[in-house]
Coordinates of N, CA and C in Angstrom, one line a residue:
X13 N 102.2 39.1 -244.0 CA 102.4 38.3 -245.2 C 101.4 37.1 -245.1
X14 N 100.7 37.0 -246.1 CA 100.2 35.6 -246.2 C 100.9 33.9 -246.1
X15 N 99.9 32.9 -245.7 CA 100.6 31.7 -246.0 C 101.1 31.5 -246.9
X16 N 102.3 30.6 -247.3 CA 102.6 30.1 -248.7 C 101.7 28.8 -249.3
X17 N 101.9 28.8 -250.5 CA 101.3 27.5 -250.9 C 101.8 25.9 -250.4
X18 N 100.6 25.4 -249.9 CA 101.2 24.1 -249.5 C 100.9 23.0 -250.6
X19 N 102.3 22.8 -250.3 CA 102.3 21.6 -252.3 C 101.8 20.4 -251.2
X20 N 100.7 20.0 -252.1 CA 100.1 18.6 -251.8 C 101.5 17.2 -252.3
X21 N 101.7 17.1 -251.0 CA 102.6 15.5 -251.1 C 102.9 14.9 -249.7
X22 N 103.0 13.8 -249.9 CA 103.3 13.5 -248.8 C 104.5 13.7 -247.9
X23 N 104.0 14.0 -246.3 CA 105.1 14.9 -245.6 C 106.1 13.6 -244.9
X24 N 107.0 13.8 -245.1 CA 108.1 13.0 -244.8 C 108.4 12.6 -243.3
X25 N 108.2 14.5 -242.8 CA 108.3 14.4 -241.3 C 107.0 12.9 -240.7
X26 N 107.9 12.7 -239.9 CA 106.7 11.6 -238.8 C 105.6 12.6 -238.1
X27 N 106.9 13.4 -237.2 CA 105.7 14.1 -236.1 C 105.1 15.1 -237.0
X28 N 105.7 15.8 -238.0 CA 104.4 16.7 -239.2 C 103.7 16.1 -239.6
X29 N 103.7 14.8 -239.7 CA 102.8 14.1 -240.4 C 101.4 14.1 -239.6
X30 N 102.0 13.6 -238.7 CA 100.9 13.4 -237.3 C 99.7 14.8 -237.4
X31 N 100.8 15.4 -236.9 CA 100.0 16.8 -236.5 C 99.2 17.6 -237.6
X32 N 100.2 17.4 -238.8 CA 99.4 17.4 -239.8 C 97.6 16.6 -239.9
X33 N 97.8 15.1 -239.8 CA 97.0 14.6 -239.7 C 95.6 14.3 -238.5
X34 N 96.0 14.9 -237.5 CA 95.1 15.3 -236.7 C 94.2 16.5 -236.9
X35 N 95.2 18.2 -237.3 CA 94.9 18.9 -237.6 C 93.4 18.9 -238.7
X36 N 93.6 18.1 -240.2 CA 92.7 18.0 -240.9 C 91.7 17.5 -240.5
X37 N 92.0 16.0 -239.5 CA 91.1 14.9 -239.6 C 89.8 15.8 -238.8
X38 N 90.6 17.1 -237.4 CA 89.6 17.7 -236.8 C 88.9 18.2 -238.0
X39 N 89.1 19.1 -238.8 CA 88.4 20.2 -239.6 C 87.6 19.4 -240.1
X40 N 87.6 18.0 -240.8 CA 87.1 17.4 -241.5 C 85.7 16.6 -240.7
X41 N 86.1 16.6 -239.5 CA 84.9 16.0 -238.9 C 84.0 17.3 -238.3
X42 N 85.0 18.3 -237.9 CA 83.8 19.4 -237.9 C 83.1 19.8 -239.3
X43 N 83.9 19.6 -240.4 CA 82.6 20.0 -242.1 C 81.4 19.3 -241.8
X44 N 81.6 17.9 -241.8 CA 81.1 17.0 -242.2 C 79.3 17.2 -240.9
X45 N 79.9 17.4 -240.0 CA 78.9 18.1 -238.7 C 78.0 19.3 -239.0
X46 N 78.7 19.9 -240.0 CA 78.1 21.5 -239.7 C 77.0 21.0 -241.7
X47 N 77.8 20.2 -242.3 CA 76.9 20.0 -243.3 C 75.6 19.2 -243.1
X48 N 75.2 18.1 -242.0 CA 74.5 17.7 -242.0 C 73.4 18.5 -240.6
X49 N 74.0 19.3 -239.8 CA 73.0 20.3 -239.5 C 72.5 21.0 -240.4
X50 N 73.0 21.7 -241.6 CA 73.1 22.8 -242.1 C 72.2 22.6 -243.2
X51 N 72.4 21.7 -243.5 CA 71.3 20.9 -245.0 C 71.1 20.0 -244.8
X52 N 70.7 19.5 -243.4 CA 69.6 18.1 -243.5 C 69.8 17.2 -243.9
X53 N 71.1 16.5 -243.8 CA 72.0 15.9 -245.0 C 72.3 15.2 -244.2
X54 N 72.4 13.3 -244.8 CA 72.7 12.1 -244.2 C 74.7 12.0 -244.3
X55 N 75.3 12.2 -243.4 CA 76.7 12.2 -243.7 C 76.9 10.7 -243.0
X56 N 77.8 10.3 -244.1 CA 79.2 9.3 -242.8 C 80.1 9.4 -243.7
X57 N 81.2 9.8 -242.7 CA 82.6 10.2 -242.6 C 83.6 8.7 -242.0
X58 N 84.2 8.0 -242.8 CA 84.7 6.8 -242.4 C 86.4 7.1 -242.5
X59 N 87.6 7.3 -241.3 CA 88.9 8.0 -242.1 C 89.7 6.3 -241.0
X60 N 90.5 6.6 -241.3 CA 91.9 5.5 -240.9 C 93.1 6.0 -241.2
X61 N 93.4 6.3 -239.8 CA 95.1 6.9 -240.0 C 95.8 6.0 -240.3
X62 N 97.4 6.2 -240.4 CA 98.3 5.8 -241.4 C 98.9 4.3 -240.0
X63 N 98.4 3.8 -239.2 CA 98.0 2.9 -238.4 C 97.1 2.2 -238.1
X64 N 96.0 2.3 -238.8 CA 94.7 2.2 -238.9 C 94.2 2.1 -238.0
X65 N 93.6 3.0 -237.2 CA 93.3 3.7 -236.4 C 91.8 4.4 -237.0
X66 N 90.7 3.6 -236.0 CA 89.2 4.1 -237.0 C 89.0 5.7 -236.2
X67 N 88.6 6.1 -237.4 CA 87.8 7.5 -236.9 C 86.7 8.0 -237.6
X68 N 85.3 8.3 -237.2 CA 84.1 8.1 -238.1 C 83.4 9.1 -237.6
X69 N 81.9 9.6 -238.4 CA 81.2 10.4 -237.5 C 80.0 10.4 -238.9
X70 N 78.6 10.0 -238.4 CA 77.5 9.8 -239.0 C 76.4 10.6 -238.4
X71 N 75.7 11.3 -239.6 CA 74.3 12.0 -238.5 C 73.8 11.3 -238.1
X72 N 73.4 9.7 -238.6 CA 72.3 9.0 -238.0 C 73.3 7.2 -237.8
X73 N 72.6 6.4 -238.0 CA 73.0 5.0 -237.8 C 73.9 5.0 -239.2
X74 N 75.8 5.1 -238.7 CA 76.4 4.7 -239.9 C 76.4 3.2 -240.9
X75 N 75.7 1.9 -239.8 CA 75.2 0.9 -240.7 C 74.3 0.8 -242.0
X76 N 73.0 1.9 -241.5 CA 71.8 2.5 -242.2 C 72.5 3.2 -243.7
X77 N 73.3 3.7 -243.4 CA 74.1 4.5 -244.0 C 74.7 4.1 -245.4
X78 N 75.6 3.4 -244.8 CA 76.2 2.0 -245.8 C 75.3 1.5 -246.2
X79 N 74.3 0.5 -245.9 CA 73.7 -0.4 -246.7 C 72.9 0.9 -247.7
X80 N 72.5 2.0 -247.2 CA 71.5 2.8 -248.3 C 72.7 3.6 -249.5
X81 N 73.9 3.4 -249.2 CA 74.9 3.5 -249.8 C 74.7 2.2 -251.0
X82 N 74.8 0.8 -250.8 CA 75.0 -0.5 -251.5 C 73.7 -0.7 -252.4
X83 N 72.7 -0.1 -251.7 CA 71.5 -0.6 -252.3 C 71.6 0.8 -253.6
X84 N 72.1 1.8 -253.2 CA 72.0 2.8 -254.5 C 73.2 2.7 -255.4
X85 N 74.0 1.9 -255.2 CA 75.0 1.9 -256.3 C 75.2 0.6 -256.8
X86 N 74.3 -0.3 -256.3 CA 74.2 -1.7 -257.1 C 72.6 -1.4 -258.0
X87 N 71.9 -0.7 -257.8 CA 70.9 -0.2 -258.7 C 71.1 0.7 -259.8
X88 N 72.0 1.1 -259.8 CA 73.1 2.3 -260.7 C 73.3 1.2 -261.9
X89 N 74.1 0.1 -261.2 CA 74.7 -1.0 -261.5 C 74.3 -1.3 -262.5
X90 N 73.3 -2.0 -262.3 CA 72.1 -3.0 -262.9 C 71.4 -2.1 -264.0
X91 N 71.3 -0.8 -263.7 CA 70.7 0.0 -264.5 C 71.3 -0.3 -266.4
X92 N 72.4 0.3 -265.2 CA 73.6 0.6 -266.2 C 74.1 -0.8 -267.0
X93 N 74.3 -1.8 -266.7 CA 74.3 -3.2 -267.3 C 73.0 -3.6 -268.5
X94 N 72.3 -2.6 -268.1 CA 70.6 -3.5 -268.7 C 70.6 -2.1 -269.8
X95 N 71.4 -1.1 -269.5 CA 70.8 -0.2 -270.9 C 72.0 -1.0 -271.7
X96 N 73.2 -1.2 -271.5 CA 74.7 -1.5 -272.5 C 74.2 -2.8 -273.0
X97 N 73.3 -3.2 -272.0 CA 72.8 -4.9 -272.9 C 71.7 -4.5 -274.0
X98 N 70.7 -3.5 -273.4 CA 70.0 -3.1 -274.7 C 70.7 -2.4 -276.1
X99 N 71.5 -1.9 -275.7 CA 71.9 -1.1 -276.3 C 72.7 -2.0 -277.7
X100 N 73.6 -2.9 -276.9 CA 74.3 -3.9 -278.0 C 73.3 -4.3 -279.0
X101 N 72.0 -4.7 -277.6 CA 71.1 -5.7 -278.7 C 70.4 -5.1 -280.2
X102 N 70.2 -3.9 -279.8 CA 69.8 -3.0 -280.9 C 70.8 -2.4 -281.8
X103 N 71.7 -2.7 -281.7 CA 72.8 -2.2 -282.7 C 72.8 -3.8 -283.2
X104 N 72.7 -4.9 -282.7 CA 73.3 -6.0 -283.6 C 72.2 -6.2 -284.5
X105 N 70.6 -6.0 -283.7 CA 69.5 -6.1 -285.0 C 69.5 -5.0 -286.1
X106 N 70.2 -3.5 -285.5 CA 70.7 -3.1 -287.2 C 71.8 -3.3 -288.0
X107 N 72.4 -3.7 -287.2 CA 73.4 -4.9 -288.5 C 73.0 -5.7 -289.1
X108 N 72.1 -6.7 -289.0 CA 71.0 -7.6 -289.5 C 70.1 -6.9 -290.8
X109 N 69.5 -5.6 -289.9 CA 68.8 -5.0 -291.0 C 68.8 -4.7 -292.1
X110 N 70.3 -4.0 -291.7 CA 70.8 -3.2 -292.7 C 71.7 -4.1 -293.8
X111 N 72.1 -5.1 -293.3 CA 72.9 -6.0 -294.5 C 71.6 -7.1 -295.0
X112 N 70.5 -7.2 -294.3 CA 69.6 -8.0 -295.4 C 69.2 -6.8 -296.4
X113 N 69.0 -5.4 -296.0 CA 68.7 -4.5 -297.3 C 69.6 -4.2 -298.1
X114 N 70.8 -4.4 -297.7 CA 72.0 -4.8 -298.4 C 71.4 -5.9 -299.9
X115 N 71.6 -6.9 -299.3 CA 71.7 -8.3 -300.0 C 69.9 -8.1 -300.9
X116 N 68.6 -7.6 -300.2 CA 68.1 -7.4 -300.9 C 68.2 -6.2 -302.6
X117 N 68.7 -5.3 -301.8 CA 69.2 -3.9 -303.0 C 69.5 -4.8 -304.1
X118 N 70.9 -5.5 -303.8 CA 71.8 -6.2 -304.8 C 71.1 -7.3 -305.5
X119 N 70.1 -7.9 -304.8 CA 69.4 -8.9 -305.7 C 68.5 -7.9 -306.4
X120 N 68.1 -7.4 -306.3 CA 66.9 -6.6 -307.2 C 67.9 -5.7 -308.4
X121 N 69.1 -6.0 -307.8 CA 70.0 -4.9 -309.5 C 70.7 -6.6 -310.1
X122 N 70.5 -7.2 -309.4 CA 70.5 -9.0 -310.2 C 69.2 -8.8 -311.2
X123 N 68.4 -8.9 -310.6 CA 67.2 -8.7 -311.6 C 66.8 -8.3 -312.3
X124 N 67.5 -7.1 -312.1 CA 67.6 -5.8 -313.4 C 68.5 -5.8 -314.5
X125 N 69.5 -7.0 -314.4 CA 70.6 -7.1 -315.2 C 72.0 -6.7 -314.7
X126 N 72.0 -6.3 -314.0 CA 73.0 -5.4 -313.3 C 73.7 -6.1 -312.3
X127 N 75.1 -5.7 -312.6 CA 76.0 -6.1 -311.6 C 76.5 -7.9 -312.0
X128 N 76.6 -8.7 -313.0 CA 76.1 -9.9 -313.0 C 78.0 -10.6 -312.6
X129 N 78.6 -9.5 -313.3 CA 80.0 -10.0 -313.3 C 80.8 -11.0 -312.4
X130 N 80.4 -10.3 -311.0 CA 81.0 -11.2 -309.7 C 80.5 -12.3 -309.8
X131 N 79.2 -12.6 -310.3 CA 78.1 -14.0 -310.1 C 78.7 -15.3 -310.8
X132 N 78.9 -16.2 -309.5 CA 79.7 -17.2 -310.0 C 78.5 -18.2 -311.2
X133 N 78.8 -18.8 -311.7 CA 77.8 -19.7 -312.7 C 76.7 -20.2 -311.7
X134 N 77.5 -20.7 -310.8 CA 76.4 -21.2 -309.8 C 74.9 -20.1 -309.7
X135 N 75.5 -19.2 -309.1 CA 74.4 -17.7 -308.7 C 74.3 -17.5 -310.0
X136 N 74.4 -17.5 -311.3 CA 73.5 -17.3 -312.7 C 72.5 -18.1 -312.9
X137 N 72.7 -19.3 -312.8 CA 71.6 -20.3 -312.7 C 70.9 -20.5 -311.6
X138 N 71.1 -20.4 -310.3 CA 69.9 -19.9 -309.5 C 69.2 -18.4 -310.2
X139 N 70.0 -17.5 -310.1 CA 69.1 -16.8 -311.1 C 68.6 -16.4 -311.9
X140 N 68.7 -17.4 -312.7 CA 67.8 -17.9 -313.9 C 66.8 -18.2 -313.4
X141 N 66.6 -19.6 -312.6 CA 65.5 -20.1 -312.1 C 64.5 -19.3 -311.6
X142 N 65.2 -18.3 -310.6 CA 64.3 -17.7 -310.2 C 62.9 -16.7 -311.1
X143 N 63.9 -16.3 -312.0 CA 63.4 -15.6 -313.1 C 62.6 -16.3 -314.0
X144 N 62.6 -17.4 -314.0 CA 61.9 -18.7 -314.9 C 60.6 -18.6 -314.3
X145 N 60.7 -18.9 -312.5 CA 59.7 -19.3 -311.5 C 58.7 -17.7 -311.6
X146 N 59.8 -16.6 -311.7 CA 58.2 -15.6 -311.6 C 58.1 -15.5 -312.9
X147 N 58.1 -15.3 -313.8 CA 57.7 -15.6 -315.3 C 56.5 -16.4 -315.2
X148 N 56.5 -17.7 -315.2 CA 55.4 -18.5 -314.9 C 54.4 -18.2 -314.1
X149 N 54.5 -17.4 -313.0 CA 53.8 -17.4 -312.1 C 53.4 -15.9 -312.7
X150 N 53.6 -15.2 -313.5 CA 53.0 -13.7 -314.4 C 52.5 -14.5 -315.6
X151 N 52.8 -15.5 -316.0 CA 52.0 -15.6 -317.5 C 50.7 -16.2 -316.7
X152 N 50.5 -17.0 -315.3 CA 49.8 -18.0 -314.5 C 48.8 -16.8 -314.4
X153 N 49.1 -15.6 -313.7 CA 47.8 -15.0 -313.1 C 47.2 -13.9 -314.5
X154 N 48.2 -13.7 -315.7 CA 47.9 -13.0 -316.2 C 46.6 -13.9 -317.6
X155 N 47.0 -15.6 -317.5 CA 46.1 -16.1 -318.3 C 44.8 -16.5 -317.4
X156 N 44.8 -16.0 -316.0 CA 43.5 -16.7 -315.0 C 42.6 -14.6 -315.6
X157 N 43.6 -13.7 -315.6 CA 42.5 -12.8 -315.9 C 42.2 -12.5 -317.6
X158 N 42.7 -13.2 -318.3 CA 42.1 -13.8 -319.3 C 40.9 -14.4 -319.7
X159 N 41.2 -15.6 -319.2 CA 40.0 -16.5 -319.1 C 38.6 -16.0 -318.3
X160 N 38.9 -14.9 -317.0 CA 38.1 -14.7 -316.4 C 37.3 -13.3 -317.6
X161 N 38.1 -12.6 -318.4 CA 37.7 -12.1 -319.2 C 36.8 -12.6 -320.5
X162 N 37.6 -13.4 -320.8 CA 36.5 -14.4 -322.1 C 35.3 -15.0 -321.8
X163 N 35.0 -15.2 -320.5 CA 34.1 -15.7 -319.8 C 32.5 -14.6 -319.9
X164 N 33.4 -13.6 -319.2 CA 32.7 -12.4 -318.7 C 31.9 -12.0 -320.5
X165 N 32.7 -12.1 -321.6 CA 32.5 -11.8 -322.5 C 31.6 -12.9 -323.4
X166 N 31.8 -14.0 -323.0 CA 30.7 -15.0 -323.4 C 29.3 -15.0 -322.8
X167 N 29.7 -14.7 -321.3 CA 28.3 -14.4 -320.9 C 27.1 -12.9 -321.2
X168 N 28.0 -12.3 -321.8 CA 27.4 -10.9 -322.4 C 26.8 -11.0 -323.9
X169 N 27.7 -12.6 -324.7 CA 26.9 -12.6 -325.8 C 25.8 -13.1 -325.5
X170 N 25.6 -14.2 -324.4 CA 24.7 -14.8 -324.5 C 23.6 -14.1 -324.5
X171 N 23.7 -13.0 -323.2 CA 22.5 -11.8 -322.4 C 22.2 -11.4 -324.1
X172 N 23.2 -11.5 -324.8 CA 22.6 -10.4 -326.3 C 21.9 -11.7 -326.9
X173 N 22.2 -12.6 -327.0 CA 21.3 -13.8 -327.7 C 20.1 -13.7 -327.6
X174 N 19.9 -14.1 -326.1 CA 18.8 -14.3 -325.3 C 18.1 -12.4 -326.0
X175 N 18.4 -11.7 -325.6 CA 17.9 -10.3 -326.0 C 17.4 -10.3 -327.5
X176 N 18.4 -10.5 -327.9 CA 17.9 -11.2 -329.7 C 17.1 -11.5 -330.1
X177 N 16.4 -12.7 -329.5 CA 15.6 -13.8 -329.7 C 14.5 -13.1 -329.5
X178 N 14.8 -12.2 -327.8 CA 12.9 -12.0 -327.2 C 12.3 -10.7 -328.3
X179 N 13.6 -9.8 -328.9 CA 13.1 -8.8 -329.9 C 12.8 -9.6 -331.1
X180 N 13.1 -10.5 -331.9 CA 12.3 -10.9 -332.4 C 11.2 -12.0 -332.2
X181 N 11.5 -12.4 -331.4 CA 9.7 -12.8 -331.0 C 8.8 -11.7 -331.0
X182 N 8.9 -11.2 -330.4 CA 8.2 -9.5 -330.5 C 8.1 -9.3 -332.0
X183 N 9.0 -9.0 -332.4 CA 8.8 -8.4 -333.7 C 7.7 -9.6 -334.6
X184 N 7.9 -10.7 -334.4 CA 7.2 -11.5 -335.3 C 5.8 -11.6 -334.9
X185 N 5.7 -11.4 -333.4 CA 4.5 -10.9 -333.0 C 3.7 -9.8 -332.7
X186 N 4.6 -8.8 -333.4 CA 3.9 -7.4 -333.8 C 3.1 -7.5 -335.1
X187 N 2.2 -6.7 -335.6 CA 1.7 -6.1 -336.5 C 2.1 -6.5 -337.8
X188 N 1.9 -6.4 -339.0 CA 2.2 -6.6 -340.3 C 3.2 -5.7 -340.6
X189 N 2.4 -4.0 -339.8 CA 3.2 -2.7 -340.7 C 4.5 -2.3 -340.1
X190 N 5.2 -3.2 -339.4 CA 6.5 -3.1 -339.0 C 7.5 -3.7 -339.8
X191 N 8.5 -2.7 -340.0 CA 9.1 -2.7 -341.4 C 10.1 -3.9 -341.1
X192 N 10.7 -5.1 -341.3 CA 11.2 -6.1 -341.4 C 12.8 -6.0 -341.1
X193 N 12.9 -4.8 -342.0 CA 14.4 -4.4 -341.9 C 14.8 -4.2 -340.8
X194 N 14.1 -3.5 -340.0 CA 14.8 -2.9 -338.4 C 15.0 -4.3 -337.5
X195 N 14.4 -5.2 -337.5 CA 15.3 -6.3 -336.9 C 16.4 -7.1 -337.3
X196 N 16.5 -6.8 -338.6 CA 17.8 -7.5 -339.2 C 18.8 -6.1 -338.4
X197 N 18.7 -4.7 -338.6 CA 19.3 -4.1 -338.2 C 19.9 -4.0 -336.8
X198 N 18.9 -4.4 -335.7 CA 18.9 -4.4 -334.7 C 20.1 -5.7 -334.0
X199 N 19.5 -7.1 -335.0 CA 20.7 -8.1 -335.2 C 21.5 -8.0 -335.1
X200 N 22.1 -7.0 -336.4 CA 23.3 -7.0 -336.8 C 24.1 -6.3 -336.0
X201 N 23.5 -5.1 -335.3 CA 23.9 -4.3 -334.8 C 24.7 -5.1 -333.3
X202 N 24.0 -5.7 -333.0 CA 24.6 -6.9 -331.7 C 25.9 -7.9 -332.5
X203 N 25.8 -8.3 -333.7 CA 26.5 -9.1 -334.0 C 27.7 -8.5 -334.3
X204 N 27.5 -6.8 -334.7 CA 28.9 -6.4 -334.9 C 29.7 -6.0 -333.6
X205 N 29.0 -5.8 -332.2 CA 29.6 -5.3 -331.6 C 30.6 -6.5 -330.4
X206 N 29.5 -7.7 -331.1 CA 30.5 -8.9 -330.0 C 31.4 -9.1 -330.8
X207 N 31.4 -9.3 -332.3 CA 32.3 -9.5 -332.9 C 33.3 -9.0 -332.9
X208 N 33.2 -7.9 -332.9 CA 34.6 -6.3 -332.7 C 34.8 -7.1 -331.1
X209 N 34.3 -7.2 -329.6 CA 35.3 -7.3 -329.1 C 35.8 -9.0 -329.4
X210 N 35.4 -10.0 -330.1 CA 35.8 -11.5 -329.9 C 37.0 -11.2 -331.1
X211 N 37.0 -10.8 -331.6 CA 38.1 -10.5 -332.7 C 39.3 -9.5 -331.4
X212 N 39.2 -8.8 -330.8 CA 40.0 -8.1 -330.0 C 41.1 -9.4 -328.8
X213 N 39.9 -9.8 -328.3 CA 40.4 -10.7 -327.8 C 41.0 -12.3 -328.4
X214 N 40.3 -12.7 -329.5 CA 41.4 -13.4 -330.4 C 42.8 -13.1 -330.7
X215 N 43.1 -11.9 -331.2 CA 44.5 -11.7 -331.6 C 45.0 -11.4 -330.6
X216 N 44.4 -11.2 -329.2 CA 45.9 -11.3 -327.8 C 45.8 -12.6 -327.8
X217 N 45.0 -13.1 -327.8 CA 45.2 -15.1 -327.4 C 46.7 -15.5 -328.9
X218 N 46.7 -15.0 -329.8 CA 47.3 -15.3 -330.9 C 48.8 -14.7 -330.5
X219 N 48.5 -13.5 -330.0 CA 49.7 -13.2 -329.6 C 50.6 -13.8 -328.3
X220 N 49.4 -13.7 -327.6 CA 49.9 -14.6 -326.6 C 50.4 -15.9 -326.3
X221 N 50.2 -17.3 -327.5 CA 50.5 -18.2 -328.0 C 52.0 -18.1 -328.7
X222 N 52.6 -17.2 -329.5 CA 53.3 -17.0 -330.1 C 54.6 -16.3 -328.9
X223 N 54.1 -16.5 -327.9 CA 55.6 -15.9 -326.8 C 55.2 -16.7 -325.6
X224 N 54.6 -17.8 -325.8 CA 54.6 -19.0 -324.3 C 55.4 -19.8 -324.8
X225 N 56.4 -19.9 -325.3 CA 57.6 -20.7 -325.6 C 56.8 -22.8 -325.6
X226 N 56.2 -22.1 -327.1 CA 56.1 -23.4 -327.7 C 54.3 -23.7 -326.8
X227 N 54.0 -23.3 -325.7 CA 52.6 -23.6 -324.8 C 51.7 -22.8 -326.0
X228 N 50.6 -23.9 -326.1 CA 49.0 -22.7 -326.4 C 48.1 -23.1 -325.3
X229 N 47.2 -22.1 -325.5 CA 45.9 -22.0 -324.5 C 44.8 -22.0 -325.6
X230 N 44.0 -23.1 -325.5 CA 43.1 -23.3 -326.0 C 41.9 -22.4 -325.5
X231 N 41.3 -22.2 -326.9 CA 39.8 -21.6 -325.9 C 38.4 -21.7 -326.7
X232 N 37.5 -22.1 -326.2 CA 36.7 -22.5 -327.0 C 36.4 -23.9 -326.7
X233 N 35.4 -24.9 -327.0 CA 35.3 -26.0 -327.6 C 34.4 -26.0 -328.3
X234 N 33.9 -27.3 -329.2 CA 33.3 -27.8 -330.2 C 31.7 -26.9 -330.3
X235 N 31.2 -27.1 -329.0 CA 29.7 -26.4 -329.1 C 30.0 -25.3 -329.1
X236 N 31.1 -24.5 -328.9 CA 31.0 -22.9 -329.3 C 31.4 -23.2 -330.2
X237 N 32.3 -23.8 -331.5 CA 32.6 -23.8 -332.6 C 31.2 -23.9 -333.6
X238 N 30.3 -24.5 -332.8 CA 29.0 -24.6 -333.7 C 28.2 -23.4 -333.1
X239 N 28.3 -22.5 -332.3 CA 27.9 -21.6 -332.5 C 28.4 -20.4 -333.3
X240 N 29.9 -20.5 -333.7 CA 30.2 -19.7 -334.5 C 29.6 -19.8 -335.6
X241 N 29.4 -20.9 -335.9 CA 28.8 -21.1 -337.4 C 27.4 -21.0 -337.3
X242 N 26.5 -20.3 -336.3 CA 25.4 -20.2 -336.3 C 25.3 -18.7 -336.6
X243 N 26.4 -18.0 -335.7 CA 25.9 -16.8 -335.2 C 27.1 -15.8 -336.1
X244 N 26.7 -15.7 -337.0 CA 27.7 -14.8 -338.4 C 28.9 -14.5 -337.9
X245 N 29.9 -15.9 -337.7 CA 30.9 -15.9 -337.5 C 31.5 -15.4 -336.4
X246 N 31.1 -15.6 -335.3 CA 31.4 -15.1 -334.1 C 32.7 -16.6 -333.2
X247 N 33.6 -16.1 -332.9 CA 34.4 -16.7 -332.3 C 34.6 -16.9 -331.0
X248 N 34.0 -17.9 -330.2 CA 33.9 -17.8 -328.9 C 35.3 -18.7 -328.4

């Protein structure tokens, strides 16, 4: 017949206890022997009977042992401490993240009109303002590419003036048999085409006047007024 199962508990008997406890402690110091022949393997075996009573057995120096024991599980340690600290830390900057794209979302459907309900009077009139401040700051860059337009466009009549003048100089200093008319044509032909764009760009300045809440932008002064009246009604 085989052994029976032995229920792990503690044995009540004294002297079974004993004998029990010698019994193992031998087997246990012979494993521990035949593992560190067998596989080259650093063992210590530290046991204390139920008297405390030392009983040990190390392949090599059991102090060496211990300390290369303390040095690898306080480096575990630290490891382990330094990823759970990173770890927090990077979860709390996406909490941060993700509630300023929060608060950003929500202000951009503020701006859209949307959502206004919750918004105490206070938060309507900051958001007003704010809406005031970029308004201003779109009519600001939108009248600097304006101006830098009318500019660009004054300087093109002039190139046509100046062009103007040297074809008819020319012309007056050509020949008899050059027919008279092709420089009025040639004229005209410049004067209709600054006009078409000074007329284009008039009626946005007009429109533009009429939604700056009460603001005009002047444009022009007096000596281009007298060159309108020079140059067949051209509005600079």
């Amino acid at each position: 017949m085989g052994r029976g199962r032995v229920v792990l508990e503690r044995i009540e008997n004294k002297i079974n206890r004993q004998v029990t406890f010698s019994k193992r402690r031998s087997g246990l110091l012979k494993k521990a022997f035949e593992l560190s022949v067998l596989c080259d393997a650093e063992v210590a075996l530290i046991i204390f009977s139920s008297r405390g009573k030392l009983f040990q057995y190390s392949s090599s120096d059991v102090n060496k042992i211990i300390e290369r024991y303390r040095q690898c599980r306080y480096n575990k340690l630290q490891a382990g401490d330094s990823f759970e600290h990173e770890s927090q830390s990077l979860y709390h900057e996406f909490l941060k993240l993700r509630a300023k794209y929060e608060s950003l979302e929500r202000t951009q459907r503020h701006f859209q009109g949307e959502e206004l309900e919750p918004l105490s009077f206070k938060e309507l009139q900051g958001l007003e303002k704010q809406l005031d401040a970029t308004l201003a700051l779109a009519r600001q860059q939108q009248t600097k590419k304006l101006m830098a337009r009318a500019n660009e466009l004054r300087e093109k009549v002039h190139n046509l003036e100046e062009l103007n003048k040297q074809l008819q100089s020319k012309e007056r200093d050509g020949s008899s048999n050059h027919d008279p008319d092709d420089n009025n044509n040639i004229e005209l032909h410049d004067a209709q085409v600054n006009h078409f764009e000074c007329v284009s760009l008039n009626t946005w300045f007009q429109h533009y006047e009429g939604t700056s809440k009460g603001k005009t932008i002047g444009i022009g002064t007096e000596d281009n007024q007298s060159n309108h009246n020079k140059n067949n009604g051209w509005l600079l």
